[in-house]
């Protein structure tokens, strides 16, 4: 994965995030949330190649670690689900997990949320730069005096 840094400043805000997209048409689906600048960088440096080393047109990947395991998600630029200002939301084409032999194996789409921890209570997404689950924090209970 490429580092997101500028003038020695690492930006968590620019980091690609995997989120659960609550699409009214398709229900819940796992998606990649990324800024336009970060996507340009990803498109330039993270092109998907087939087994012969040929670039697969329009397909790009993000590699990241989460809970000690290595993953790779692939998005197709033709699968842009939504745009809001400087933010792009892509449908994820595949999720792959690195096995003990160092090869990436596809994870069944029905298991994506569980594999990434997005099925846990309060889970909002995965920050691919920090390799951590983003959890919604519940406001503390009111204290009585």
Short mmCIF file of N, CA and C in Angstrom, two decimals, residues 49-135:
data_model
loop_
_atom_site.label_atom_id
_atom_site.label_comp_id
_atom_site.label_asym_id
_atom_site.label_seq_id
_atom_site.Cartn_x
_atom_site.Cartn_y
_atom_site.Cartn_z
N UNK A 49 -3.03 -6.51 -12.23
CA UNK A 49 -2.42 -7.21 -13.38
C UNK A 49 -2.84 -8.68 -13.35
N UNK A 50 -3.01 -9.25 -14.54
CA UNK A 50 -3.35 -10.67 -14.61
C UNK A 50 -2.10 -11.51 -14.37
N UNK A 51 -2.24 -12.82 -14.48
CA UNK A 51 -1.12 -13.72 -14.19
C UNK A 51 0.04 -13.56 -15.18
N UNK A 52 -0.24 -13.00 -16.35
CA UNK A 52 0.81 -12.76 -17.34
C UNK A 52 1.45 -11.39 -17.18
N UNK A 53 0.97 -10.62 -16.21
CA UNK A 53 1.54 -9.30 -15.96
C UNK A 53 0.90 -8.18 -16.75
N UNK A 54 -0.17 -8.49 -17.48
CA UNK A 54 -0.87 -7.47 -18.26
C UNK A 54 -1.86 -6.72 -17.36
N UNK A 55 -1.90 -5.40 -17.54
CA UNK A 55 -2.80 -4.56 -16.75
C UNK A 55 -4.25 -4.84 -17.13
N UNK A 56 -5.09 -5.06 -16.11
CA UNK A 56 -6.52 -5.22 -16.33
C UNK A 56 -7.14 -3.83 -16.33
N UNK A 57 -7.56 -3.39 -17.48
CA UNK A 57 -8.05 -2.02 -17.67
C UNK A 57 -9.17 -1.66 -16.69
N UNK A 58 -8.97 -0.52 -16.01
CA UNK A 58 -9.98 0.02 -15.11
C UNK A 58 -10.06 -0.62 -13.74
N UNK A 59 -9.18 -1.59 -13.44
CA UNK A 59 -9.23 -2.25 -12.14
C UNK A 59 -8.03 -1.83 -11.30
N UNK A 60 -8.31 -1.48 -10.05
CA UNK A 60 -7.28 -1.00 -9.12
C UNK A 60 -7.48 -1.67 -7.77
N UNK A 61 -6.40 -1.72 -6.98
CA UNK A 61 -6.49 -2.40 -5.69
C UNK A 61 -5.97 -1.53 -4.56
N UNK A 62 -6.40 -1.91 -3.37
CA UNK A 62 -5.88 -1.36 -2.12
C UNK A 62 -5.44 -2.58 -1.31
N UNK A 63 -4.21 -2.57 -0.86
CA UNK A 63 -3.70 -3.63 0.01
C UNK A 63 -3.63 -3.07 1.42
N UNK A 64 -4.02 -3.88 2.40
CA UNK A 64 -4.01 -3.42 3.79
C UNK A 64 -3.93 -4.60 4.73
N UNK A 65 -3.60 -4.31 5.97
CA UNK A 65 -3.55 -5.33 7.02
C UNK A 65 -4.62 -5.01 8.04
N UNK A 66 -5.18 -6.05 8.61
CA UNK A 66 -6.20 -5.89 9.64
C UNK A 66 -6.11 -7.09 10.57
N UNK A 67 -5.89 -6.84 11.85
CA UNK A 67 -5.79 -7.88 12.87
C UNK A 67 -4.79 -8.96 12.48
N UNK A 68 -3.63 -8.54 11.97
CA UNK A 68 -2.55 -9.46 11.66
C UNK A 68 -2.68 -10.22 10.35
N UNK A 69 -3.71 -9.93 9.57
CA UNK A 69 -3.90 -10.61 8.28
C UNK A 69 -3.79 -9.57 7.16
N UNK A 70 -3.33 -10.02 6.00
CA UNK A 70 -3.17 -9.14 4.84
C UNK A 70 -4.31 -9.35 3.85
N UNK A 71 -4.83 -8.24 3.35
CA UNK A 71 -5.96 -8.27 2.44
C UNK A 71 -5.69 -7.40 1.22
N UNK A 72 -6.49 -7.63 0.20
CA UNK A 72 -6.47 -6.80 -1.00
C UNK A 72 -7.91 -6.70 -1.50
N UNK A 73 -8.37 -5.47 -1.72
CA UNK A 73 -9.68 -5.30 -2.35
C UNK A 73 -9.44 -4.73 -3.74
N UNK A 74 -10.30 -5.11 -4.64
CA UNK A 74 -10.20 -4.65 -6.02
C UNK A 74 -11.48 -3.92 -6.38
N UNK A 75 -11.31 -2.74 -6.98
CA UNK A 75 -12.45 -1.98 -7.47
C UNK A 75 -12.28 -1.74 -8.96
N UNK A 76 -13.41 -1.60 -9.62
CA UNK A 76 -13.46 -1.32 -11.05
C UNK A 76 -13.98 0.11 -11.19
N UNK A 77 -13.27 0.95 -11.94
CA UNK A 77 -13.68 2.35 -12.05
C UNK A 77 -15.06 2.49 -12.67
N UNK A 78 -15.54 1.45 -13.33
CA UNK A 78 -16.89 1.47 -13.91
C UNK A 78 -17.96 1.15 -12.88
N UNK A 79 -17.57 0.81 -11.67
CA UNK A 79 -18.51 0.47 -10.60
C UNK A 79 -18.62 1.59 -9.57
N UNK A 80 -18.54 2.83 -10.03
CA UNK A 80 -18.69 3.99 -9.15
C UNK A 80 -20.14 4.05 -8.69
N UNK A 81 -20.37 3.92 -7.40
CA UNK A 81 -21.73 3.87 -6.87
C UNK A 81 -22.28 5.26 -6.58
N UNK A 82 -21.39 6.20 -6.15
CA UNK A 82 -21.87 7.52 -5.76
C UNK A 82 -20.70 8.49 -5.68
N UNK A 83 -21.00 9.76 -5.89
CA UNK A 83 -20.02 10.84 -5.74
C UNK A 83 -20.66 11.92 -4.89
N UNK A 84 -19.92 12.39 -3.89
CA UNK A 84 -20.39 13.48 -3.06
C UNK A 84 -19.22 14.42 -2.82
N UNK A 85 -19.21 15.55 -3.51
CA UNK A 85 -18.11 16.49 -3.38
C UNK A 85 -16.81 15.86 -3.83
N UNK A 86 -15.84 15.78 -2.93
CA UNK A 86 -14.51 15.24 -3.22
C UNK A 86 -14.42 13.74 -2.89
N UNK A 87 -15.54 13.12 -2.56
CA UNK A 87 -15.55 11.73 -2.12
C UNK A 87 -16.21 10.82 -3.14
N UNK A 88 -15.57 9.68 -3.39
CA UNK A 88 -16.09 8.68 -4.32
C UNK A 88 -16.44 7.42 -3.54
N UNK A 89 -17.50 6.76 -3.94
CA UNK A 89 -17.92 5.51 -3.32
C UNK A 89 -17.97 4.44 -4.41
N UNK A 90 -17.10 3.44 -4.31
CA UNK A 90 -17.03 2.38 -5.31
C UNK A 90 -17.55 1.07 -4.74
N UNK A 91 -18.27 0.33 -5.56
CA UNK A 91 -18.61 -1.04 -5.20
C UNK A 91 -17.32 -1.83 -5.22
N UNK A 92 -17.15 -2.73 -4.28
CA UNK A 92 -15.95 -3.56 -4.23
C UNK A 92 -16.18 -4.78 -5.12
N UNK A 93 -15.23 -5.02 -6.02
CA UNK A 93 -15.34 -6.15 -6.94
C UNK A 93 -14.92 -7.46 -6.30
N UNK A 94 -13.89 -7.41 -5.45
CA UNK A 94 -13.46 -8.63 -4.77
C UNK A 94 -12.65 -8.29 -3.53
N UNK A 95 -12.65 -9.22 -2.60
CA UNK A 95 -11.83 -9.15 -1.39
C UNK A 95 -10.99 -10.42 -1.39
N UNK A 96 -9.68 -10.25 -1.22
CA UNK A 96 -8.78 -11.40 -1.18
C UNK A 96 -7.96 -11.35 0.10
N UNK A 97 -7.73 -12.54 0.66
CA UNK A 97 -6.94 -12.67 1.89
C UNK A 97 -5.68 -13.47 1.57
N UNK A 98 -4.55 -13.01 2.09
CA UNK A 98 -3.27 -13.69 1.84
C UNK A 98 -3.21 -14.97 2.68
N UNK A 99 -2.90 -16.09 2.01
CA UNK A 99 -2.81 -17.37 2.71
C UNK A 99 -1.39 -17.60 3.22
N UNK A 100 -1.16 -18.74 3.84
CA UNK A 100 0.15 -19.06 4.43
C UNK A 100 1.26 -19.17 3.39
N UNK A 101 0.90 -19.46 2.14
CA UNK A 101 1.89 -19.57 1.06
C UNK A 101 2.20 -18.21 0.43
N UNK A 102 1.54 -17.16 0.89
CA UNK A 102 1.79 -15.83 0.36
C UNK A 102 0.97 -15.46 -0.86
N UNK A 103 -0.03 -16.27 -1.20
CA UNK A 103 -0.88 -15.99 -2.35
C UNK A 103 -2.23 -15.47 -1.85
N UNK A 104 -2.81 -14.56 -2.63
CA UNK A 104 -4.11 -14.02 -2.26
C UNK A 104 -5.22 -14.92 -2.77
N UNK A 105 -6.14 -15.28 -1.87
CA UNK A 105 -7.29 -16.12 -2.21
C UNK A 105 -8.57 -15.31 -2.01
N UNK A 106 -9.51 -15.50 -2.92
CA UNK A 106 -10.78 -14.78 -2.85
C UNK A 106 -11.59 -15.20 -1.62
N UNK A 107 -12.21 -14.22 -1.00
CA UNK A 107 -13.13 -14.45 0.11
C UNK A 107 -14.53 -14.40 -0.47
N UNK A 108 -15.37 -15.35 -0.12
CA UNK A 108 -16.74 -15.37 -0.60
C UNK A 108 -17.44 -14.07 -0.21
N UNK A 109 -18.14 -13.46 -1.16
CA UNK A 109 -18.78 -12.16 -0.93
C UNK A 109 -19.72 -12.16 0.27
N UNK A 110 -20.37 -13.28 0.54
CA UNK A 110 -21.29 -13.34 1.68
C UNK A 110 -20.56 -13.26 3.01
N UNK A 111 -19.21 -13.44 2.99
CA UNK A 111 -18.42 -13.42 4.23
C UNK A 111 -17.57 -12.15 4.37
N UNK A 112 -17.71 -11.20 3.46
CA UNK A 112 -16.88 -9.99 3.51
C UNK A 112 -17.02 -9.24 4.82
N UNK A 113 -18.27 -8.94 5.22
CA UNK A 113 -18.48 -8.15 6.43
C UNK A 113 -17.94 -8.86 7.66
N UNK A 114 -18.15 -10.16 7.76
CA UNK A 114 -17.63 -10.92 8.91
C UNK A 114 -16.10 -10.94 8.88
N UNK A 115 -15.50 -11.17 7.72
CA UNK A 115 -14.04 -11.22 7.59
C UNK A 115 -13.41 -9.90 8.02
N UNK A 116 -14.03 -8.79 7.66
CA UNK A 116 -13.49 -7.47 7.97
C UNK A 116 -13.95 -6.92 9.32
N UNK A 117 -14.82 -7.64 10.01
CA UNK A 117 -15.31 -7.18 11.31
C UNK A 117 -16.46 -6.19 11.20
N UNK A 118 -17.00 -6.03 10.01
CA UNK A 118 -18.08 -5.06 9.82
C UNK A 118 -19.44 -5.58 10.31
N UNK A 119 -19.47 -6.82 10.77
CA UNK A 119 -20.70 -7.38 11.31
C UNK A 119 -20.82 -7.13 12.82
N UNK A 120 -19.79 -6.54 13.42
CA UNK A 120 -19.78 -6.28 14.86
C UNK A 120 -20.65 -5.07 15.19
N UNK A 121 -21.20 -5.06 16.41
CA UNK A 121 -22.03 -3.94 16.85
C UNK A 121 -21.23 -2.63 16.80
N UNK A 122 -21.80 -1.62 16.18
CA UNK A 122 -21.18 -0.30 16.13
C UNK A 122 -20.11 -0.14 15.06
N UNK A 123 -19.78 -1.20 14.33
CA UNK A 123 -18.74 -1.10 13.29
C UNK A 123 -19.26 -0.25 12.13
N UNK A 124 -18.47 0.76 11.78
CA UNK A 124 -18.85 1.65 10.69
C UNK A 124 -17.99 1.45 9.45
N UNK A 125 -16.79 0.95 9.62
CA UNK A 125 -15.91 0.79 8.48
C UNK A 125 -14.53 0.32 8.89
N UNK A 126 -13.64 0.22 7.89
CA UNK A 126 -12.25 -0.16 8.11
C UNK A 126 -11.37 0.93 7.52
N UNK A 127 -10.47 1.48 8.32
CA UNK A 127 -9.50 2.44 7.82
C UNK A 127 -8.34 1.63 7.27
N UNK A 128 -8.17 1.61 5.94
CA UNK A 128 -7.15 0.76 5.33
C UNK A 128 -5.74 1.26 5.59
N UNK A 129 -5.58 2.53 5.89
CA UNK A 129 -4.24 3.06 6.17
C UNK A 129 -3.77 2.67 7.56
N UNK A 130 -4.66 2.80 8.53
CA UNK A 130 -4.31 2.47 9.91
C UNK A 130 -4.49 0.98 10.21
N UNK A 131 -5.22 0.28 9.33
CA UNK A 131 -5.48 -1.14 9.56
C UNK A 131 -6.32 -1.36 10.80
N UNK A 132 -7.37 -0.54 10.93
CA UNK A 132 -8.20 -0.66 12.12
C UNK A 132 -9.68 -0.50 11.78
N UNK A 133 -10.48 -1.11 12.62
CA UNK A 133 -11.93 -1.04 12.49
C UNK A 133 -12.39 0.31 13.04
N UNK A 134 -13.31 0.95 12.33
CA UNK A 134 -13.89 2.21 12.79
C UNK A 134 -15.20 1.86 13.49
N UNK A 135 -15.28 2.18 14.78
CA UNK A 135 -16.44 1.82 15.57
C UNK A 135 -17.15 3.07 16.03
#
